Amino acid sequence: MERLAMKRLVAWKESPYRKPLIVKGVRQVGKTWLLKEFGRRHYDNIAYFNFDENPEYRDFFISTKDVSRIIPNLAMAGGQEINPGKTLIIFDEVQDCPEVLNSLKYFCENAPEYHVASAGSLLGITLAKPSSFPVGKVEFLTVYPMTFQEFLIATGSMNLAAYLDQIDEIAPLPEAFFNPLAEKLKMYFVTGGMPEVVSRWVETQSVGQIQSVLQDIINAYERDFMKHPETKEYPKLARIWNSMPSQLARENKKFLYNVVKEGARAREYEDALEWLVNAALVYKIFRINSPGLPMSGYEDLSAFKIYLADVGVLRRLAKLDPVAFREGNRLFTEFKGALTENFVLQSLIPQFDASPHYWSRINPSYEVDFVVQRENDIIPIEVKSDTNIKSRSLKKYAETFAAQTKLRVRFSMNNLRLDDGVLNIPLFMVDQADRLMGLALRGKIES
């Protein structure tokens, strides 16, 4: 299958300022496969070292920091030739190997001719500790679940993917494209973007197989909870994780600790929640009081929403049967559109430098699902899971912050159009959101 992150890896390889690379991402998102496939396509050979399967390799990094000694030892132990610029060196499962991570500093400073990439499950937790990696001596690449665009390519709909890529004006899509894209999106809500799930669907066309692989992934995540250094945190992690469908099924999706457990307090559970965030299992989206730059300066740290890294995992965790995809737009609207919001968020995050936020007001109640920063523009986004597009909150936001609001965006199952300052984007075009916003803003300036 084709991953868009491959282009980022090629740019890393060709950069004259290349540094050792650390690849991050939730477990089973395809980090190792991506690095191996990149090495297969763009290098003479790969030197692969897995520090979970071969913990003895760590000794080479403990005994010396001299790269000229480390490389021959690795080459002999692994029986693999390592040549500068021609071999991709992959250090895998390095999350428990501080010596290996620290060695990247010496590869950067003393042996930049070697191309080194590191990855590992739960690596984000390790990197959350400031002493775990050499600041300024490495580059980072985050691998996300497969986008809907990648799903189209993987499932043989290259024509639909190519069509979406070439759209260069804000105008309705013909039904010949709109309808099959809408149907494909339903299937994506069933599979999600975890590569093994998509691959199994392509191979078998079996919903039962999808269910089984997703459950295996969820089980693997839950086993990871036991790797928290504090044993007492394990039940808390499990409670937060299992509360996710209930949190998102609420009308107001603000995260509440008493949904996790009756009487629960923030101070009891905030460390466990932060572990899930660092493990890339969930996204934490803060409320803003008003749209200003930088948005982080306007955050209300006491109010936030939590979403899962993948819509397919959320659907399976919520035990929503895939049969729903045959019932009109039910998958999009199920438990108050939570799947749709999760899908939109996971698609927006890779497109924008700053993390999305949300805006809300009480008495009377208004809430805009997401607010993103695009260059120096702050853009409110509302997510509608069907064709009903009444947007009282989006309208209130525009009235309240008229001077800061050049464009409003709505995702729905309606066609692409720009109407009275509101850009309606079909849900299946969320991967093109950044580009479409740019087209809409340029159109407003030119007009």
Short mmCIF file of C-alpha atoms in Angstrom, two decimals:
data_model
loop_
_atom_site.label_atom_id
_atom_site.label_comp_id
_atom_site.label_asym_id
_atom_site.label_seq_id
_atom_site.Cartn_x
_atom_site.Cartn_y
_atom_site.Cartn_z
CA MET A 1 0.00 0.00 0.00
CA GLU A 2 1.03 3.60 -0.49
CA ARG A 3 1.72 5.92 2.47
CA LEU A 4 1.94 9.68 1.98
CA ALA A 5 4.66 9.85 4.66
CA MET A 6 6.99 8.23 2.12
CA LYS A 7 7.44 11.65 0.49
CA ARG A 8 8.60 13.07 3.82
CA LEU A 9 11.13 10.28 4.16
CA VAL A 10 12.49 10.89 0.66
CA ALA A 11 12.86 14.60 1.48
CA TRP A 12 14.73 13.63 4.67
CA LYS A 13 17.11 11.40 2.71
CA GLU A 14 17.90 14.13 0.18
CA SER A 15 18.23 17.00 2.64
CA PRO A 16 21.75 18.42 3.09
CA TYR A 17 20.74 19.18 6.70
CA ARG A 18 19.60 15.63 7.45
CA LYS A 19 19.84 14.50 11.09
CA PRO A 20 19.05 11.10 12.62
CA LEU A 21 15.30 10.52 12.43
CA ILE A 22 12.89 9.48 15.19
CA VAL A 23 9.59 8.09 13.90
CA LYS A 24 6.67 8.42 16.30
CA GLY A 25 3.11 7.15 16.22
CA VAL A 26 0.62 4.91 17.97
CA ARG A 27 1.39 1.19 18.12
CA GLN A 28 0.55 -0.74 14.92
CA VAL A 29 0.25 2.40 12.80
CA GLY A 30 2.88 1.01 10.40
CA LYS A 31 6.13 2.71 11.48
CA THR A 32 8.38 -0.31 10.97
CA TRP A 33 6.77 -1.30 7.67
CA LEU A 34 7.14 2.26 6.39
CA LEU A 35 10.84 2.45 7.26
CA LYS A 36 11.59 -0.95 5.76
CA GLU A 37 9.67 -0.15 2.59
CA PHE A 38 11.47 3.21 2.35
CA GLY A 39 14.82 1.45 2.70
CA ARG A 40 13.86 -1.15 0.11
CA ARG A 41 12.90 1.49 -2.43
CA HIS A 42 15.60 4.11 -1.89
CA TYR A 43 18.75 2.42 -0.52
CA ASP A 44 21.08 -0.35 -1.60
CA ASN A 45 20.31 -2.27 1.60
CA ILE A 46 18.80 -2.06 5.08
CA ALA A 47 20.55 -2.72 8.39
CA TYR A 48 17.71 -3.50 10.80
CA PHE A 49 18.20 -3.85 14.56
CA ASN A 50 15.31 -4.68 16.90
CA PHE A 51 16.25 -3.98 20.52
CA ASP A 52 13.25 -5.85 21.89
CA GLU A 53 14.09 -9.07 20.06
CA ASN A 54 17.85 -8.62 20.56
CA PRO A 55 18.42 -6.70 23.83
CA GLU A 56 22.09 -7.69 23.73
CA TYR A 57 22.63 -5.08 20.99
CA ARG A 58 22.32 -2.44 23.70
CA ASP A 59 25.74 -3.44 24.99
CA PHE A 60 27.35 -1.84 21.94
CA PHE A 61 25.94 1.53 23.01
CA ILE A 62 26.66 1.15 26.71
CA SER A 63 30.35 0.36 26.28
CA THR A 64 31.15 3.28 23.94
CA LYS A 65 29.78 6.45 22.38
CA ASP A 66 32.24 6.23 19.48
CA VAL A 67 30.21 5.67 16.28
CA SER A 68 33.29 4.29 14.50
CA ARG A 69 33.23 1.41 17.00
CA ILE A 70 29.45 1.00 17.22
CA ILE A 71 28.95 0.56 13.45
CA PRO A 72 31.41 -2.37 12.97
CA ASN A 73 29.96 -4.11 16.04
CA LEU A 74 26.43 -3.81 14.68
CA ALA A 75 27.50 -4.94 11.22
CA MET A 76 29.19 -8.07 12.59
CA ALA A 77 26.43 -8.92 15.08
CA GLY A 78 23.68 -8.47 12.51
CA GLY A 79 25.60 -9.89 9.57
CA GLN A 80 24.66 -6.82 7.55
CA GLU A 81 26.86 -4.53 5.52
CA ILE A 82 26.62 -0.87 6.53
CA ASN A 83 27.80 1.74 4.03
CA PRO A 84 27.50 5.52 4.49
CA GLY A 85 24.70 6.98 2.40
CA LYS A 86 23.82 3.62 0.82
CA THR A 87 22.48 1.74 3.85
CA LEU A 88 19.42 2.73 5.85
CA ILE A 89 20.12 1.91 9.50
CA ILE A 90 16.90 1.20 11.41
CA PHE A 91 16.87 1.04 15.20
CA ASP A 92 13.50 -0.44 16.20
CA GLU A 93 11.80 -0.81 19.59
CA VAL A 94 14.12 1.74 21.20
CA GLN A 95 11.61 3.01 23.77
CA ASP A 96 13.46 1.29 26.63
CA CYS A 97 16.94 1.99 25.31
CA PRO A 98 18.13 5.45 26.46
CA GLU A 99 21.71 4.62 25.39
CA VAL A 100 20.57 4.05 21.81
CA LEU A 101 18.53 7.25 21.74
CA ASN A 102 21.40 9.24 23.21
CA SER A 103 23.79 7.81 20.61
CA LEU A 104 21.84 9.67 17.93
CA LYS A 105 23.61 12.83 19.11
CA TYR A 106 26.96 11.29 18.15
CA PHE A 107 25.67 10.07 14.81
CA CYS A 108 24.57 13.65 14.15
CA GLU A 109 27.78 15.33 15.29
CA ASN A 110 30.47 12.83 14.32
CA ALA A 111 29.03 10.59 11.59
CA PRO A 112 26.37 12.49 9.59
CA GLU A 113 27.19 10.38 6.54
CA TYR A 114 25.20 7.49 8.07
CA HIS A 115 21.44 7.50 7.53
CA VAL A 116 19.80 6.46 10.81
CA ALA A 117 16.10 6.16 11.66
CA SER A 118 14.63 5.02 14.99
CA ALA A 119 11.14 3.86 15.92
CA GLY A 120 9.33 2.08 18.71
CA SER A 121 5.97 1.42 20.31
CA LEU A 122 5.21 3.77 23.23
CA LEU A 123 8.19 5.88 22.12
CA GLY A 124 6.12 9.01 22.75
CA ILE A 125 6.07 8.21 26.47
CA THR A 126 9.85 7.91 26.55
CA LEU A 127 10.27 11.15 24.61
CA ALA A 128 7.99 12.96 27.05
CA LYS A 129 10.87 12.78 29.53
CA PRO A 130 13.24 15.68 28.71
CA SER A 131 16.41 13.65 29.33
CA SER A 132 15.43 10.90 26.90
CA PHE A 133 16.76 12.34 23.67
CA PRO A 134 19.41 14.76 22.41
CA VAL A 135 17.62 18.05 21.82
CA GLY A 136 18.47 19.64 18.48
CA LYS A 137 20.34 16.60 17.19
CA VAL A 138 17.43 14.65 15.75
CA GLU A 139 14.44 15.13 13.45
CA PHE A 140 10.95 13.81 14.08
CA LEU A 141 8.35 12.27 11.81
CA THR A 142 4.90 11.37 13.13
CA VAL A 143 3.11 8.53 11.36
CA TYR A 144 -0.68 8.69 11.58
CA PRO A 145 -3.33 6.10 10.67
CA MET A 146 -4.00 5.86 6.96
CA THR A 147 -5.97 8.80 5.66
CA PHE A 148 -9.13 8.37 3.62
CA GLN A 149 -7.04 9.29 0.57
CA GLU A 150 -4.60 6.46 1.34
CA PHE A 151 -7.55 4.13 1.95
CA LEU A 152 -8.87 4.89 -1.54
CA ILE A 153 -5.51 4.05 -3.09
CA ALA A 154 -5.13 0.86 -1.02
CA THR A 155 -8.60 -0.39 -1.98
CA GLY A 156 -8.05 0.14 -5.70
CA SER A 157 -9.93 3.43 -6.13
CA MET A 158 -6.95 5.35 -7.47
CA ASN A 159 -9.24 7.19 -9.88
CA LEU A 160 -11.25 8.67 -7.01
CA ALA A 161 -8.08 9.63 -5.12
CA ALA A 162 -6.64 11.27 -8.24
CA TYR A 163 -9.91 13.14 -8.84
CA LEU A 164 -9.88 14.62 -5.33
CA ASP A 165 -6.26 15.69 -5.76
CA GLN A 166 -6.93 17.65 -8.94
CA ILE A 167 -9.88 19.72 -7.70
CA ASP A 168 -8.78 23.35 -7.94
CA GLU A 169 -12.01 25.32 -7.56
CA ILE A 170 -14.86 25.54 -5.09
CA ALA A 171 -17.71 23.98 -7.06
CA PRO A 172 -20.11 21.05 -6.54
CA LEU A 173 -18.82 17.59 -7.45
CA PRO A 174 -20.74 15.58 -10.06
CA GLU A 175 -22.87 12.77 -8.63
CA ALA A 176 -20.73 10.26 -10.57
CA PHE A 177 -17.93 11.06 -8.10
CA PHE A 178 -19.90 12.23 -5.05
CA ASN A 179 -21.93 9.04 -4.55
CA PRO A 180 -19.10 6.45 -4.79
CA LEU A 181 -16.92 8.60 -2.53
CA ALA A 182 -19.71 8.71 0.06
CA GLU A 183 -20.02 4.92 -0.07
CA LYS A 184 -16.26 4.46 0.26
CA LEU A 185 -16.29 6.76 3.30
CA LYS A 186 -18.79 4.47 5.03
CA MET A 187 -16.40 1.57 4.57
CA TYR A 188 -13.54 3.65 5.96
CA PHE A 189 -15.61 4.25 9.10
CA VAL A 190 -15.83 0.47 9.44
CA THR A 191 -12.13 -0.28 8.90
CA GLY A 192 -10.49 2.89 10.14
CA GLY A 193 -6.95 3.66 9.07
CA MET A 194 -4.80 1.06 10.84
CA PRO A 195 -2.76 -0.51 8.01
CA GLU A 196 -3.26 -4.14 9.02
CA VAL A 197 -7.04 -3.68 9.11
CA VAL A 198 -7.11 -2.03 5.68
CA SER A 199 -4.80 -4.71 4.28
CA ARG A 200 -7.01 -7.50 5.66
CA TRP A 201 -10.09 -5.89 4.10
CA VAL A 202 -8.34 -5.66 0.73
CA GLU A 203 -7.27 -9.30 0.95
CA THR A 204 -10.48 -10.88 2.26
CA GLN A 205 -13.41 -8.44 1.88
CA SER A 206 -14.53 -9.96 5.20
CA VAL A 207 -16.14 -7.78 7.85
CA GLY A 208 -15.49 -10.57 10.36
CA GLN A 209 -11.77 -10.33 9.65
CA ILE A 210 -11.90 -6.56 10.19
CA GLN A 211 -13.61 -7.05 13.54
CA SER A 212 -11.02 -9.61 14.60
CA VAL A 213 -7.98 -7.51 13.67
CA LEU A 214 -9.39 -4.39 15.32
CA GLN A 215 -10.07 -6.34 18.51
CA ASP A 216 -6.49 -7.66 18.45
CA ILE A 217 -5.21 -4.09 18.17
CA ILE A 218 -7.39 -2.96 21.08
CA ASN A 219 -6.17 -5.91 23.15
CA ALA A 220 -2.56 -4.95 22.37
CA TYR A 221 -3.22 -1.37 23.48
CA GLU A 222 -4.77 -2.59 26.72
CA ARG A 223 -1.77 -4.85 27.39
CA ASP A 224 0.41 -1.77 26.98
CA PHE A 225 -1.36 -0.20 29.95
CA MET A 226 0.54 -2.65 32.15
CA LYS A 227 3.79 -1.00 31.02
CA HIS A 228 3.00 2.11 33.03
CA PRO A 229 5.78 2.41 35.63
CA GLU A 230 3.19 2.79 38.40
CA THR A 231 1.16 -0.42 38.76
CA LYS A 232 -1.65 1.46 40.53
CA GLU A 233 -2.25 3.49 37.34
CA TYR A 234 -3.32 0.44 35.29
CA PRO A 235 -6.97 0.38 36.46
CA LYS A 236 -7.21 4.14 35.86
CA LEU A 237 -5.90 3.80 32.30
CA ALA A 238 -8.41 1.05 31.60
CA ARG A 239 -11.29 3.08 33.04
CA ILE A 240 -10.45 6.17 30.96
CA TRP A 241 -10.01 4.05 27.82
CA ASN A 242 -13.30 2.22 28.28
CA SER A 243 -15.14 5.47 29.01
CA MET A 244 -14.25 6.96 25.62
CA PRO A 245 -17.45 5.95 23.78
CA SER A 246 -19.54 7.33 26.66
CA GLN A 247 -17.56 10.58 26.75
CA LEU A 248 -18.10 11.13 23.03
CA ALA A 249 -21.76 10.09 23.09
CA ARG A 250 -22.64 13.07 25.27
CA GLU A 251 -24.18 16.16 23.65
CA ASN A 252 -21.46 18.30 25.20
CA LYS A 253 -18.33 16.24 24.55
CA LYS A 254 -16.21 17.99 27.17
CA PHE A 255 -14.24 15.31 29.04
CA LEU A 256 -15.66 14.60 32.49
CA TYR A 257 -13.78 12.58 35.07
CA ASN A 258 -16.99 11.45 36.76
CA VAL A 259 -17.91 9.62 33.53
CA VAL A 260 -14.73 7.58 34.06
CA LYS A 261 -15.79 6.70 37.59
CA GLU A 262 -18.44 8.19 39.86
CA GLY A 263 -16.81 10.68 42.19
CA ALA A 264 -13.50 10.65 40.28
CA ARG A 265 -11.35 13.77 40.56
CA ALA A 266 -8.86 15.25 38.11
CA ARG A 267 -5.88 14.88 40.42
CA GLU A 268 -6.52 11.12 40.65
CA TYR A 269 -6.69 10.51 36.91
CA GLU A 270 -4.73 13.26 35.14
CA ASP A 271 -1.43 11.31 35.13
CA ALA A 272 -3.13 8.29 33.57
CA LEU A 273 -4.77 10.50 30.95
CA GLU A 274 -1.44 12.13 30.11
CA TRP A 275 0.07 8.65 29.63
CA LEU A 276 -2.61 7.87 27.03
CA VAL A 277 -1.89 11.17 25.27
CA ASN A 278 1.87 10.53 25.20
CA ALA A 279 1.25 7.01 23.92
CA ALA A 280 -0.59 8.66 20.98
CA LEU A 281 -3.69 6.60 21.79
CA VAL A 282 -5.81 9.70 22.32
CA TYR A 283 -5.84 13.36 21.33
CA LYS A 284 -6.50 16.06 23.91
CA ILE A 285 -8.23 19.13 22.44
CA PHE A 286 -8.47 22.24 24.65
CA ARG A 287 -11.19 24.86 24.71
CA ILE A 288 -10.30 28.44 23.78
CA ASN A 289 -12.07 31.50 25.15
CA SER A 290 -11.53 33.60 22.03
CA PRO A 291 -9.63 33.31 18.74
CA GLY A 292 -6.19 34.87 19.13
CA LEU A 293 -2.60 34.11 18.12
CA PRO A 294 -1.08 31.95 19.35
CA MET A 295 -4.16 29.91 20.22
CA SER A 296 -2.28 28.24 23.08
CA GLY A 297 -2.34 31.62 24.83
CA TYR A 298 -6.15 31.51 24.94
CA GLU A 299 -6.56 27.93 26.19
CA ASP A 300 -8.79 27.02 29.09
CA LEU A 301 -6.72 24.17 30.50
CA SER A 302 -9.60 22.97 32.69
CA ALA A 303 -11.86 22.24 29.67
CA PHE A 304 -10.92 19.74 26.98
CA LYS A 305 -12.25 16.96 24.79
CA ILE A 306 -10.64 13.58 24.14
CA TYR A 307 -10.71 11.68 20.86
CA LEU A 308 -9.15 8.39 19.77
CA ALA A 309 -6.31 8.15 17.26
CA ASP A 310 -8.43 6.13 14.82
CA VAL A 311 -12.12 6.07 13.94
CA GLY A 312 -12.12 2.30 13.29
CA VAL A 313 -10.71 1.62 16.76
CA LEU A 314 -13.38 3.89 18.27
CA ARG A 315 -16.15 2.08 16.38
CA ARG A 316 -14.88 -1.31 17.60
CA LEU A 317 -14.39 -0.08 21.15
CA ALA A 318 -17.97 1.23 21.10
CA LYS A 319 -19.13 -2.19 19.83
CA LEU A 320 -21.00 -0.59 16.93
CA ASP A 321 -21.77 -3.36 14.45
CA PRO A 322 -20.47 -2.79 10.89
CA VAL A 323 -23.94 -3.64 9.55
CA ALA A 324 -24.76 0.02 10.22
CA PHE A 325 -22.86 1.02 7.07
CA ARG A 326 -25.71 -0.40 4.99
CA GLU A 327 -28.27 1.83 6.71
CA GLY A 328 -28.00 5.19 4.96
CA ASN A 329 -25.85 7.63 6.92
CA ARG A 330 -26.29 5.84 10.24
CA LEU A 331 -22.54 5.29 10.74
CA PHE A 332 -21.99 9.04 10.47
CA THR A 333 -24.81 9.95 12.86
CA GLU A 334 -24.38 7.15 15.44
CA PHE A 335 -23.95 8.22 19.07
CA LYS A 336 -24.43 11.90 18.29
CA GLY A 337 -21.99 11.97 15.41
CA ALA A 338 -19.01 10.98 17.55
CA LEU A 339 -17.46 8.80 14.83
CA THR A 340 -17.71 11.68 12.36
CA GLU A 341 -16.11 14.19 14.74
CA ASN A 342 -13.32 11.72 15.51
CA PHE A 343 -12.75 11.12 11.79
CA VAL A 344 -12.56 14.85 11.03
CA LEU A 345 -10.17 15.53 13.90
CA GLN A 346 -7.76 12.71 13.02
CA SER A 347 -7.75 14.02 9.44
CA LEU A 348 -7.15 17.65 10.43
CA ILE A 349 -4.26 17.06 12.82
CA PRO A 350 -1.65 16.07 10.17
CA GLN A 351 -2.58 19.10 8.03
CA PHE A 352 -1.97 21.93 10.49
CA ASP A 353 1.09 22.85 12.54
CA ALA A 354 -0.83 23.81 15.67
CA SER A 355 -3.20 21.38 17.36
CA PRO A 356 -6.91 22.14 16.79
CA HIS A 357 -8.96 23.59 19.64
CA TYR A 358 -12.68 24.07 20.20
CA TRP A 359 -14.81 27.03 21.32
CA SER A 360 -17.86 27.03 23.55
CA ARG A 361 -20.04 29.38 25.54
CA ILE A 362 -22.54 28.68 28.33
CA ASN A 363 -25.89 30.41 28.97
CA PRO A 364 -27.02 30.17 26.28
CA SER A 365 -25.08 27.14 25.12
CA TYR A 366 -22.99 27.33 21.94
CA GLU A 367 -20.13 25.11 20.78
CA VAL A 368 -17.98 25.10 17.66
CA ASP A 369 -16.46 21.64 17.24
CA PHE A 370 -12.97 22.70 16.16
CA VAL A 371 -10.93 25.84 15.62
CA VAL A 372 -7.75 25.63 13.55
CA GLN A 373 -4.94 28.04 12.80
CA ARG A 374 -4.07 28.21 9.11
CA GLU A 375 -1.04 30.47 8.66
CA ASN A 376 -2.26 33.62 10.47
CA ASP A 377 -5.96 32.91 10.00
CA ILE A 378 -8.09 31.30 12.70
CA ILE A 379 -10.89 29.24 11.19
CA PRO A 380 -13.89 27.81 13.07
CA ILE A 381 -15.12 24.38 11.96
CA GLU A 382 -18.45 22.70 12.55
CA VAL A 383 -18.99 19.00 11.87
CA LYS A 384 -22.37 17.76 10.68
CA SER A 385 -22.84 14.03 10.31
CA ASP A 386 -25.65 14.23 7.75
CA THR A 387 -27.21 16.73 5.35
CA ASN A 388 -28.83 18.79 8.14
CA ILE A 389 -26.61 21.88 8.17
CA LYS A 390 -28.20 24.30 10.65
CA SER A 391 -25.23 25.98 12.33
CA ARG A 392 -26.40 28.27 15.12
CA SER A 393 -23.08 27.94 16.98
CA LEU A 394 -21.04 28.71 13.89
CA LYS A 395 -23.23 31.75 13.24
CA LYS A 396 -22.86 32.91 16.86
CA TYR A 397 -19.09 32.53 16.66
CA ALA A 398 -18.99 34.70 13.52
CA GLU A 399 -21.15 37.36 15.17
CA THR A 400 -19.01 37.36 18.32
CA PHE A 401 -15.64 37.43 16.56
CA ALA A 402 -16.52 39.15 13.28
CA ALA A 403 -13.17 40.93 12.91
CA GLN A 404 -11.17 37.70 13.28
CA THR A 405 -13.40 35.51 11.10
CA LYS A 406 -12.53 35.57 7.40
CA LEU A 407 -13.93 32.10 6.73
CA ARG A 408 -16.13 29.51 8.41
CA VAL A 409 -15.98 25.81 7.51
CA ARG A 410 -18.63 23.13 7.77
CA PHE A 411 -18.06 19.44 7.11
CA SER A 412 -21.22 17.56 6.14
CA MET A 413 -22.67 15.15 3.60
CA ASN A 414 -23.64 18.09 1.38
CA ASN A 415 -21.71 19.03 -1.73
CA LEU A 416 -18.73 21.35 -1.98
CA ARG A 417 -19.70 25.01 -2.06
CA LEU A 418 -18.93 28.45 -0.62
CA ASP A 419 -22.03 30.28 0.55
CA ASP A 420 -22.09 33.57 2.48
CA GLY A 421 -18.67 33.03 4.06
CA VAL A 422 -19.30 29.36 4.92
CA LEU A 423 -17.25 26.76 3.07
CA ASN A 424 -19.14 23.46 3.02
CA ILE A 425 -16.74 20.54 2.50
CA PRO A 426 -18.05 16.99 1.98
CA LEU A 427 -16.78 14.70 4.72
CA PHE A 428 -14.88 12.58 2.20
CA MET A 429 -12.80 15.66 1.24
CA VAL A 430 -11.44 16.32 4.74
CA ASP A 431 -7.90 15.39 3.60
CA GLN A 432 -8.10 18.34 1.18
CA ALA A 433 -9.29 20.76 3.90
CA ASP A 434 -6.14 22.88 4.07
CA ARG A 435 -6.00 23.30 0.29
CA LEU A 436 -9.73 24.04 -0.01
CA MET A 437 -9.53 26.64 2.75
CA GLY A 438 -6.69 28.27 0.84
CA LEU A 439 -8.77 28.34 -2.36
CA ALA A 440 -11.73 29.87 -0.52
CA LEU A 441 -9.63 32.53 1.19
CA ARG A 442 -7.87 33.47 -2.05
CA GLY A 443 -11.24 33.67 -3.80
CA LYS A 444 -12.56 36.06 -1.16
CA ILE A 445 -9.47 38.27 -1.45
CA GLU A 446 -9.65 38.36 -5.27
CA SER A 447 -13.35 39.15 -5.24
#
